[in-house]
mmCIF file of C-alpha atoms in Angstrom:
data_model
loop_
_atom_site.group_PDB
_atom_site.id
_atom_site.type_symbol
_atom_site.label_atom_id
_atom_site.label_comp_id
_atom_site.label_asym_id
_atom_site.label_seq_id
_atom_site.Cartn_x
_atom_site.Cartn_y
_atom_site.Cartn_z
ATOM 1 C CA UNK A 1 -14.339 -6.865 25.826
ATOM 2 C CA UNK A 2 -11.162 -7.144 27.852
ATOM 3 C CA UNK A 3 -8.084 -7.640 25.703
ATOM 4 C CA UNK A 4 -10.037 -6.111 22.817
ATOM 5 C CA UNK A 5 -7.099 -5.819 20.451
ATOM 6 C CA UNK A 6 -4.485 -7.818 22.331
ATOM 7 C CA UNK A 7 -2.886 -10.384 20.164
ATOM 8 C CA UNK A 8 -3.603 -13.482 22.166
ATOM 9 C CA UNK A 9 -1.304 -15.641 20.065
ATOM 10 C CA UNK A 10 1.636 -14.548 22.166
ATOM 11 C CA UNK A 11 -0.181 -15.531 25.338
ATOM 12 C CA UNK A 12 -1.199 -18.952 24.058
ATOM 13 C CA UNK A 13 2.299 -19.658 22.836
ATOM 14 C CA UNK A 14 3.781 -18.477 26.115
ATOM 15 C CA UNK A 15 1.428 -20.470 28.310
ATOM 16 C CA UNK A 16 2.929 -20.611 31.758
ATOM 17 C CA UNK A 17 4.961 -17.405 31.409
ATOM 18 C CA UNK A 18 4.690 -15.123 34.409
ATOM 19 C CA UNK A 19 4.631 -11.360 34.905
ATOM 20 C CA UNK A 20 8.393 -11.325 35.490
ATOM 21 C CA UNK A 21 8.771 -12.316 31.834
ATOM 22 C CA UNK A 22 6.734 -9.351 30.599
ATOM 23 C CA UNK A 23 3.174 -10.599 31.032
ATOM 24 C CA UNK A 24 0.432 -9.540 31.413
ATOM 25 C CA UNK A 25 -0.295 -6.302 29.576
ATOM 26 C CA UNK A 26 0.548 -3.260 31.658
ATOM 27 C CA UNK A 27 -1.540 -0.070 31.864
ATOM 28 C CA UNK A 28 -0.137 2.388 29.357
ATOM 29 C CA UNK A 29 1.188 -0.322 27.024
ATOM 30 C CA UNK A 30 0.645 0.597 23.393
ATOM 31 C CA UNK A 31 0.647 -1.465 20.218
ATOM 32 C CA UNK A 32 0.170 -1.067 16.479
ATOM 33 C CA UNK A 33 -2.477 -3.211 14.818
ATOM 34 C CA UNK A 34 -4.168 -3.534 11.463
ATOM 35 C CA UNK A 35 -7.921 -3.934 11.837
ATOM 36 C CA UNK A 36 -9.389 -6.660 9.618
ATOM 37 C CA UNK A 37 -13.174 -6.232 10.001
ATOM 38 C CA UNK A 38 -13.808 -8.602 7.084
ATOM 39 C CA UNK A 39 -12.492 -11.424 9.304
ATOM 40 C CA UNK A 40 -14.509 -10.557 12.432
ATOM 41 C CA UNK A 41 -17.140 -13.263 11.668
ATOM 42 C CA UNK A 42 -14.364 -15.895 11.719
ATOM 43 C CA UNK A 43 -12.763 -14.925 15.024
ATOM 44 C CA UNK A 44 -13.682 -16.945 18.129
ATOM 45 C CA UNK A 45 -11.030 -15.418 20.400
ATOM 46 C CA UNK A 46 -13.168 -12.699 22.016
ATOM 47 C CA UNK A 47 -11.619 -9.631 20.356
ATOM 48 C CA UNK A 48 -11.847 -7.973 16.920
ATOM 49 C CA UNK A 49 -9.889 -9.427 14.007
ATOM 50 C CA UNK A 50 -6.494 -7.795 13.606
ATOM 51 C CA UNK A 51 -2.889 -8.342 12.607
ATOM 52 C CA UNK A 52 -0.333 -7.036 15.070
ATOM 53 C CA UNK A 53 2.376 -4.822 13.589
ATOM 54 C CA UNK A 54 4.217 -4.175 16.881
ATOM 55 C CA UNK A 55 3.395 -5.149 20.455
ATOM 56 C CA UNK A 56 4.331 -3.451 22.683
ATOM 57 C CA UNK A 57 5.355 -0.054 21.353
ATOM 58 C CA UNK A 58 6.358 2.661 23.860
ATOM 59 C CA UNK A 59 4.458 3.638 26.990
ATOM 60 C CA UNK A 60 1.490 5.923 26.334
ATOM 61 C CA UNK A 61 3.149 8.720 28.357
ATOM 62 C CA UNK A 62 5.909 8.941 25.720
ATOM 63 C CA UNK A 63 3.534 9.653 22.851
ATOM 64 C CA UNK A 64 3.570 13.394 22.354
ATOM 65 C CA UNK A 65 3.168 15.748 19.391
ATOM 66 C CA UNK A 66 6.723 15.068 18.177
ATOM 67 C CA UNK A 67 6.219 11.292 18.318
ATOM 68 C CA UNK A 68 2.875 11.652 16.544
ATOM 69 C CA UNK A 69 4.523 13.623 13.705
ATOM 70 C CA UNK A 70 7.303 11.032 13.409
ATOM 71 C CA UNK A 71 4.746 8.233 13.256
ATOM 72 C CA UNK A 72 2.682 10.087 10.656
ATOM 73 C CA UNK A 73 5.784 10.463 8.478
ATOM 74 C CA UNK A 74 6.915 6.866 9.022
ATOM 75 C CA UNK A 75 3.558 5.345 8.027
ATOM 76 C CA UNK A 76 3.083 7.763 5.112
ATOM 77 C CA UNK A 77 6.325 6.354 3.733
ATOM 78 C CA UNK A 78 4.690 2.959 3.226
ATOM 79 C CA UNK A 79 2.224 2.170 0.448
ATOM 80 C CA UNK A 80 -1.231 0.852 1.231
ATOM 81 C CA UNK A 81 -1.451 -2.872 0.514
ATOM 82 C CA UNK A 82 -3.810 -5.821 0.370
ATOM 83 C CA UNK A 83 -3.579 -8.810 2.693
ATOM 84 C CA UNK A 84 -5.065 -12.140 1.668
ATOM 85 C CA UNK A 85 -5.966 -14.820 4.174
ATOM 86 C CA UNK A 86 -6.298 -18.234 2.549
ATOM 87 C CA UNK A 87 -4.788 -20.706 5.005
ATOM 88 C CA UNK A 88 -4.821 -21.621 8.663
ATOM 89 C CA UNK A 89 -1.732 -22.198 10.780
ATOM 90 C CA UNK A 90 -1.148 -22.972 14.451
ATOM 91 C CA UNK A 91 1.004 -21.897 17.331
ATOM 92 C CA UNK A 92 0.699 -23.936 20.547
ATOM 93 C CA UNK A 93 -2.879 -23.332 21.700
ATOM 94 C CA UNK A 94 -3.614 -20.877 18.884
ATOM 95 C CA UNK A 95 -5.367 -21.204 15.525
ATOM 96 C CA UNK A 96 -4.607 -18.326 13.184
ATOM 97 C CA UNK A 97 -4.952 -17.131 9.614
ATOM 98 C CA UNK A 98 -1.733 -16.522 7.741
ATOM 99 C CA UNK A 99 -1.817 -13.102 6.003
ATOM 100 C CA UNK A 100 -0.142 -12.916 2.632
ATOM 101 C CA UNK A 101 2.138 -11.247 1.811
ATOM 102 C CA UNK A 102 4.040 -10.859 5.090
ATOM 103 C CA UNK A 103 6.491 -8.300 3.672
ATOM 104 C CA UNK A 104 4.402 -5.111 4.068
ATOM 105 C CA UNK A 105 3.657 -5.916 7.714
ATOM 106 C CA UNK A 106 7.236 -6.903 8.564
ATOM 107 C CA UNK A 107 8.540 -3.773 6.809
ATOM 108 C CA UNK A 108 6.370 -1.635 9.088
ATOM 109 C CA UNK A 109 7.621 -3.520 12.149
ATOM 110 C CA UNK A 110 11.248 -3.128 11.066
ATOM 111 C CA UNK A 111 10.891 0.607 10.485
ATOM 112 C CA UNK A 112 9.240 1.102 13.879
ATOM 113 C CA UNK A 113 11.864 -0.920 15.745
ATOM 114 C CA UNK A 114 14.686 0.756 13.833
ATOM 115 C CA UNK A 115 13.448 4.174 14.998
ATOM 116 C CA UNK A 116 12.406 2.964 18.497
ATOM 117 C CA UNK A 117 14.835 0.105 19.287
ATOM 118 C CA UNK A 118 13.476 -0.153 22.835
ATOM 119 C CA UNK A 119 10.179 -1.413 21.332
ATOM 120 C CA UNK A 120 11.112 -5.092 21.246
ATOM 121 C CA UNK A 121 8.412 -7.255 19.583
ATOM 122 C CA UNK A 122 6.572 -9.368 22.161
ATOM 123 C CA UNK A 123 9.032 -8.128 24.797
ATOM 124 C CA UNK A 124 11.660 -10.419 23.254
ATOM 125 C CA UNK A 125 9.966 -13.586 24.486
ATOM 126 C CA UNK A 126 9.930 -15.011 20.943
ATOM 127 C CA UNK A 127 13.326 -13.742 19.858
ATOM 128 C CA UNK A 128 12.747 -11.497 16.838
ATOM 129 C CA UNK A 129 8.964 -11.871 17.264
ATOM 130 C CA UNK A 130 6.196 -13.866 15.659
ATOM 131 C CA UNK A 131 5.336 -13.927 11.972
ATOM 132 C CA UNK A 132 2.319 -11.781 11.058
ATOM 133 C CA UNK A 133 -0.904 -13.588 11.894
ATOM 134 C CA UNK A 134 -4.598 -13.098 12.644
ATOM 135 C CA UNK A 135 -5.685 -15.054 15.725
ATOM 136 C CA UNK A 136 -8.923 -16.974 15.145
ATOM 137 C CA UNK A 137 -9.082 -19.010 18.368
ATOM 138 C CA UNK A 138 -6.896 -19.424 21.420
ATOM 139 C CA UNK A 139 -8.954 -21.246 24.020
ATOM 140 C CA UNK A 140 -7.753 -24.818 23.557
ATOM 141 C CA UNK A 141 -5.006 -26.575 25.454
ATOM 142 C CA UNK A 142 -2.644 -29.294 24.233
ATOM 143 C CA UNK A 143 -5.087 -32.144 24.920
ATOM 144 C CA UNK A 144 -7.987 -30.641 22.976
ATOM 145 C CA UNK A 145 -6.540 -28.265 20.395
ATOM 146 C CA UNK A 146 -6.100 -30.696 17.488
ATOM 147 C CA UNK A 147 -9.685 -31.960 17.435
ATOM 148 C CA UNK A 148 -11.216 -28.562 18.224
ATOM 149 C CA UNK A 149 -9.147 -26.639 15.702
ATOM 150 C CA UNK A 150 -9.570 -29.298 13.000
ATOM 151 C CA UNK A 151 -13.347 -28.892 13.380
ATOM 152 C CA UNK A 152 -13.139 -25.095 13.391
ATOM 153 C CA UNK A 153 -10.944 -25.072 10.284
ATOM 154 C CA UNK A 154 -13.433 -27.333 8.483
ATOM 155 C CA UNK A 155 -16.273 -24.966 9.453
ATOM 156 C CA UNK A 156 -14.470 -21.788 8.379
ATOM 157 C CA UNK A 157 -12.531 -23.014 5.316
ATOM 158 C CA UNK A 158 -15.433 -22.321 2.887
ATOM 159 C CA UNK A 159 -15.238 -18.606 3.788
ATOM 160 C CA UNK A 160 -11.662 -18.339 2.514
ATOM 161 C CA UNK A 161 -9.907 -16.735 0.778
ATOM 162 C CA UNK A 162 -10.516 -13.373 2.345
ATOM 163 C CA UNK A 163 -8.802 -10.163 1.204
ATOM 164 C CA UNK A 164 -8.540 -6.832 2.950
ATOM 165 C CA UNK A 165 -7.163 -3.520 1.722
ATOM 166 C CA UNK A 166 -4.916 -2.011 4.419
ATOM 167 C CA UNK A 167 -4.932 1.770 4.355
ATOM 168 C CA UNK A 168 -4.084 2.575 7.973
ATOM 169 C CA UNK A 169 -2.367 1.224 11.054
ATOM 170 C CA UNK A 170 -3.971 1.778 14.443
ATOM 171 C CA UNK A 171 -2.203 2.789 17.633
ATOM 172 C CA UNK A 172 -3.983 1.288 20.631
ATOM 173 C CA UNK A 173 -3.427 1.513 24.396
ATOM 174 C CA UNK A 174 -4.150 -0.853 27.298
ATOM 175 C CA UNK A 175 -5.891 1.108 30.053
ATOM 176 C CA UNK A 176 -5.754 -1.729 32.568
ATOM 177 C CA UNK A 177 -9.151 -3.130 31.610
ATOM 178 C CA UNK A 178 -9.326 -3.021 27.803
ATOM 179 C CA UNK A 179 -7.505 -1.945 24.662
ATOM 180 C CA UNK A 180 -8.748 1.331 23.176
ATOM 181 C CA UNK A 181 -7.879 3.311 20.059
ATOM 182 C CA UNK A 182 -5.470 6.251 20.338
ATOM 183 C CA UNK A 183 -4.799 7.111 16.687
ATOM 184 C CA UNK A 184 -4.890 5.812 13.133
ATOM 185 C CA UNK A 185 -1.962 6.451 10.805
ATOM 186 C CA UNK A 186 -2.639 6.527 7.081
ATOM 187 C CA UNK A 187 -0.450 4.728 4.596
ATOM 188 C CA UNK A 188 0.592 6.307 1.273
ATOM 189 C CA UNK A 189 -1.824 6.200 -1.693
ATOM 190 C CA UNK A 190 -4.967 6.010 0.416
#
């Protein structure tokens, strides 16, 4: 499963961007994601359901024992929370679920980028980044997306709302062929 945890929304929205603009994923790239296994049956994008907290983080070679301790402390300073997915939204070429509330996810992103300012969300391609989202599908182009995503929404709508308790954030790494887990950081009150 290439791109196992990659958040394809940024790629669909940046269709036509080239490697000089920060694409594609580079070996050693890391990211923080929230796994949402309850939504896996809804996802048609070819990777597990997740909400990206920060992509990319720092290169894998920079993650040492000191960084791990700092990350453990940072995440332990945030309470566990529940995300609810009850509506679909779209970016160009992307159908996604809108997690509610956004605040706990954006607070994590802000704390990470405050401590590691070189970790610019989505390499700065979208300014401050994209709102939290869970990509459902990303295979349609401009000519087909409306009809295809309207049909997919109608099919999946009866399965909503969906809620998920978030107790950890996962650090993942791109090894050049797939995303793999490096660590999971627990949130407070888990």
